[in-house]
Amino acid sequence: MQYNRELIQKADLQLADLAPGGLLVPKQAARFLRIAIKRNVLTGRVRVPTMTHPEERHPKILWTGRVMHAASPGTALPTAQRSKPTFDRMTLVSKLGKAEVHIDREVLEDQIERNVLRQTVIDFMGEKVSADFEEALINGDTTSSDDWLALQNGLLGLTTTNVLAGGGVTLSGDVLRDLIETMPNEFDGQPDLRFYTNRKARSDYRSSVRTRATALADGVIAGTTDKELGYDGVPLTYVPRFPNNLGVGTNRTNVLYCDAKNGVMGFQRKVTLDTEFRISEQVWAIVITVRMAIQWEHEPAVAKAADIVGV
């Protein structure tokens, strides 16, 4: 009994050191967010700014059209040929989320004795919330019955301007070609344009390539061809948490065509972590809260194919 009491006291001291005042210190918060973000496909590619307020407006500049024109010496360009950028703002509104994890005391005893509990807890919590961050980033939907997803719209729901109606077909080169053409010409030069979709849709596309009598088809069959094989030089990336239950038949998915850095997942500066030992349950309860905002920096620079077979 004395031994267990000492273990609990050690845990108290280490957990108190882990979160003095209920806040992760900046270095710990940065590590927690890094673990939670970098593990997944899209959360690891979008921009992740730090917010200092629950709502923030970030200025952006859009400059399209021709700038250079033919000129005559000593003559100003006419008004119709003068160019100027369009100034706008992207608004981030953070939403509060909470994770609560219970860990049996026996599981932690060895960690406590080896004095590595601090990092164990941070890593463990980062891994636990990682999947939910990616899920919200992709599938957030304010009409969802899932309370976490209903907090705010994710990138798929936020994409409304350039939408290709897939018509319930399997993913093919024709669909990817049409999706490229759905993107306005002025955004063709984005540095890291990719297609993103789920496993089944990607498999259907690779199957369509496999039926051709070419060296590329042989590589698909043999499994030696790049897994991100795409179309017209644009890679097709599989995202594990892309939906497969959309549409009337609940068997459809989407395909995004974008530079993922156009996506923004902002976090408010403070990450809180609170702990307590629950005697009757013999568990440590660890509760972490974050404020997260999801948005496209410039939504017209994204295209989406809807109603693609995804199961």
XYZ file of C-alpha atoms in Angstrom:
311
model
C 0.000 0.000 0.000
C 2.893 2.323 0.822
C 4.452 1.506 -2.530
C 1.272 2.410 -4.438
C 0.947 5.646 -2.469
C 4.493 6.585 -3.458
C 3.746 5.858 -7.085
C 0.686 8.089 -6.967
C 2.713 10.850 -5.358
C 5.360 10.528 -8.058
C 2.674 10.682 -10.724
C 1.186 13.756 -9.076
C 4.535 15.504 -9.179
C 5.305 14.577 -12.761
C 1.853 15.395 -14.094
C 1.920 18.706 -12.267
C 5.285 19.379 -13.893
C 3.826 18.363 -17.227
C 1.133 21.020 -17.164
C 1.873 23.784 -14.681
C -1.251 25.862 -14.239
C -3.143 23.693 -16.703
C -1.165 24.874 -19.752
C 1.418 23.102 -21.841
C 4.540 25.222 -21.991
C 5.290 26.476 -25.541
C 7.855 23.766 -26.303
C 5.475 21.017 -25.146
C 2.552 22.526 -27.049
C 4.660 22.710 -30.214
C 5.665 19.051 -29.880
C 2.092 17.967 -29.195
C 0.794 19.775 -32.278
C 3.666 18.441 -34.398
C 2.829 14.860 -33.440
C -0.889 15.414 -33.978
C -0.442 17.129 -37.327
C 2.425 15.426 -39.158
C 1.118 11.867 -38.853
C -1.560 12.327 -41.528
C -1.650 13.102 -45.226
C -3.501 16.423 -45.332
C -2.870 17.795 -41.848
C 0.821 17.400 -42.636
C 0.527 19.460 -45.841
C -1.826 22.336 -45.074
C -0.602 25.558 -43.480
C -0.859 25.580 -39.695
C -0.708 29.169 -38.390
C -0.860 30.034 -34.711
C -3.818 32.181 -33.718
C -3.789 34.593 -30.798
C -7.546 35.250 -30.793
C -10.677 33.088 -31.302
C -11.393 34.944 -34.572
C -8.753 36.399 -36.851
C -8.764 38.018 -40.262
C -5.710 37.487 -42.418
C -5.167 39.774 -45.436
C -4.601 38.221 -48.849
C -3.817 39.629 -52.277
C -5.120 38.221 -55.568
C -3.576 39.492 -58.796
C -4.878 38.051 -62.062
C -4.923 39.200 -65.656
C -2.257 40.875 -67.780
C 0.088 43.465 -66.312
C 2.313 44.294 -69.298
C 0.997 46.180 -72.346
C 2.441 47.822 -75.420
C 3.474 51.399 -74.663
C 4.466 54.654 -76.364
C 7.299 56.836 -74.999
C 6.070 59.572 -72.668
C 2.482 58.299 -72.718
C 0.662 56.803 -69.711
C -1.295 53.640 -70.171
C -5.037 54.184 -70.565
C -7.235 53.402 -67.579
C -8.431 50.114 -69.074
C -4.834 48.817 -69.206
C -3.817 49.734 -65.693
C -3.631 46.794 -63.313
C -4.071 46.505 -59.592
C -4.381 43.643 -57.122
C -7.561 42.659 -55.372
C -7.293 42.926 -51.602
C -9.358 40.553 -49.503
C -9.320 38.797 -46.157
C -9.464 35.209 -44.991
C -11.361 34.779 -41.736
C -10.412 32.051 -39.277
C -12.897 31.253 -36.509
C -11.571 28.743 -33.989
C -13.834 26.120 -32.454
C -13.265 24.489 -29.093
C -12.609 20.758 -28.982
C -11.803 18.464 -26.086
C -10.237 15.028 -25.747
C -10.421 12.936 -22.584
C -8.319 9.817 -22.222
C -8.236 7.397 -19.279
C -5.072 5.409 -18.594
C -4.950 2.608 -16.050
C -2.557 3.329 -13.215
C -0.731 0.044 -13.744
C 0.079 1.037 -17.301
C 1.775 4.192 -16.093
C 3.696 2.748 -13.164
C 6.687 1.641 -15.228
C 6.731 4.939 -17.051
C 6.734 6.805 -13.754
C 9.565 4.680 -12.365
C 11.644 5.386 -15.494
C 10.887 9.103 -15.254
C 9.668 9.468 -18.855
C 5.999 10.103 -18.140
C 6.104 13.662 -19.407
C 6.992 12.742 -22.977
C 4.874 9.600 -22.906
C 1.732 11.576 -22.138
C 2.417 14.231 -24.776
C 3.157 11.637 -27.447
C 0.203 9.490 -26.453
C -2.249 12.372 -26.585
C -0.818 13.574 -29.887
C -1.416 10.169 -31.420
C -4.935 9.932 -30.003
C -6.131 13.246 -31.392
C -4.213 12.987 -34.674
C -6.887 11.008 -36.472
C -9.642 13.333 -35.330
C -7.789 16.412 -36.592
C -7.520 14.857 -40.052
C -11.154 13.775 -39.966
C -12.348 17.287 -39.114
C -10.053 18.869 -41.701
C -11.516 16.699 -44.470
C -15.047 15.779 -43.442
C -16.190 18.541 -41.115
C -19.871 19.268 -41.764
C -22.029 21.577 -39.681
C -25.068 19.403 -40.485
C -23.405 16.199 -39.248
C -24.849 14.176 -36.377
C -21.273 13.694 -35.146
C -20.613 16.466 -32.612
C -16.916 16.791 -33.485
C -17.496 17.000 -37.239
C -20.418 19.396 -36.737
C -18.191 22.082 -35.175
C -17.212 23.463 -38.593
C -17.023 22.591 -42.264
C -13.945 20.788 -43.529
C -12.116 21.303 -46.801
C -14.525 19.167 -48.850
C -17.558 21.051 -47.569
C -15.841 24.404 -48.033
C -15.178 23.667 -51.719
C -18.214 25.057 -53.546
C -17.042 27.209 -56.471
C -15.413 24.779 -58.906
C -17.331 21.511 -58.611
C -17.435 18.804 -61.277
C -20.485 16.528 -61.216
C -19.024 13.050 -61.497
C -22.349 11.376 -62.241
C -21.696 8.228 -60.234
C -18.805 6.952 -62.360
C -15.598 5.253 -61.286
C -12.478 7.376 -61.302
C -10.736 7.458 -64.672
C -8.421 9.602 -66.731
C -11.449 11.299 -68.278
C -12.657 12.420 -64.840
C -9.220 13.727 -63.865
C -8.922 15.560 -67.189
C -12.320 17.189 -66.693
C -11.385 18.099 -63.125
C -8.241 19.874 -64.338
C -10.379 21.788 -66.812
C -12.764 22.754 -64.005
C -9.966 24.709 -62.332
C -9.818 28.322 -63.615
C -6.818 28.918 -65.865
C -5.301 31.601 -63.638
C -4.666 28.991 -60.925
C -2.910 26.416 -63.105
C 0.515 27.532 -61.937
C 0.175 26.561 -58.277
C 3.434 24.893 -57.157
C 2.171 21.584 -55.737
C -1.099 20.701 -57.434
C -2.302 17.181 -56.640
C -5.408 15.052 -56.770
C -6.601 13.659 -53.426
C -9.158 10.881 -53.003
C -9.884 7.637 -51.146
C -8.382 4.177 -51.577
C -11.191 2.687 -53.715
C -11.304 5.571 -56.169
C -7.539 5.482 -56.561
C -7.665 1.713 -57.081
C -10.300 2.144 -59.807
C -8.089 4.657 -61.582
C -5.044 2.379 -61.411
C -7.194 -0.469 -62.740
C -8.154 1.651 -65.736
C -4.452 2.196 -66.450
C -3.663 -1.482 -65.923
C -5.879 -2.560 -68.852
C -3.663 -0.750 -71.367
C -0.977 -2.624 -73.291
C 1.866 -0.349 -72.183
C 4.956 -0.467 -69.987
C 3.130 1.769 -67.523
C 0.326 -0.796 -67.273
C 2.873 -3.548 -66.698
C 4.315 -1.510 -63.833
C 0.877 -1.134 -62.242
C 0.297 -4.878 -62.450
C 3.738 -5.648 -61.029
C 3.363 -3.036 -58.286
C 6.495 -1.184 -59.373
C 4.712 1.935 -60.619
C 4.593 4.975 -58.367
C 1.670 4.626 -55.962
C 0.832 8.283 -56.636
C 0.465 7.644 -60.351
C -1.781 10.436 -61.593
C -2.761 12.214 -64.776
C -0.951 14.729 -66.970
C 1.922 14.981 -64.528
C -0.327 15.608 -61.498
C 0.052 12.943 -58.749
C -3.019 11.154 -57.376
C -2.645 10.813 -53.596
C -4.596 8.378 -51.434
C -5.983 9.900 -48.236
C -7.169 7.239 -45.740
C -9.912 9.400 -44.210
C -11.478 10.608 -47.417
C -15.184 9.666 -47.329
C -16.716 6.602 -48.954
C -20.328 7.068 -47.843
C -21.541 10.133 -49.733
C -24.460 10.450 -52.139
C -27.894 8.874 -52.265
C -26.417 5.384 -52.312
C -23.948 6.253 -49.546
C -21.152 4.751 -51.635
C -19.605 7.822 -53.239
C -16.537 9.944 -52.590
C -14.917 13.180 -53.775
C -11.672 14.033 -55.544
C -9.899 17.262 -54.637
C -7.595 19.044 -57.079
C -5.533 21.606 -55.213
C -2.278 22.742 -53.682
C -2.747 21.572 -50.097
C -0.922 24.646 -48.786
C -3.988 26.618 -49.803
C -5.708 24.831 -46.915
C -5.404 26.362 -43.459
C -5.786 24.691 -40.074
C -5.175 27.325 -37.429
C -4.656 26.692 -33.720
C -5.098 29.200 -30.974
C -1.916 29.788 -29.006
C -2.831 28.054 -25.752
C -3.237 24.295 -25.460
C -4.616 23.230 -22.100
C -3.966 19.896 -20.432
C -5.497 18.891 -17.093
C -5.103 15.641 -15.169
C -6.524 13.908 -12.147
C -6.327 10.493 -10.508
C -9.752 8.883 -10.049
C -9.498 6.578 -7.068
C -12.624 4.510 -7.628
C -11.733 3.823 -11.261
C -7.969 3.544 -10.623
C -7.249 5.568 -13.724
C -5.528 8.784 -14.643
C -7.915 11.083 -16.536
C -6.104 13.326 -18.989
C -8.133 16.093 -20.656
C -6.744 18.268 -23.397
C -8.515 21.156 -25.101
C -7.658 22.968 -28.320
C -9.198 25.699 -30.431
C -8.967 24.918 -34.131
C -10.070 26.742 -37.272
C -10.344 25.304 -40.819
C -10.466 27.333 -44.021
C -9.231 27.651 -47.585
C -6.995 30.671 -48.033
C -8.503 31.174 -51.503
C -11.341 28.771 -52.218
C -11.688 29.596 -55.981
C -8.198 28.091 -56.467
C -9.559 24.609 -55.617
C -11.596 22.158 -57.712
C -13.612 19.142 -56.577
C -15.158 16.186 -58.370
C -18.277 14.957 -56.584
C -20.306 11.761 -56.913
C -17.396 9.412 -57.687
C -17.751 5.728 -56.765
C -15.906 5.313 -53.500
C -16.754 1.837 -52.181
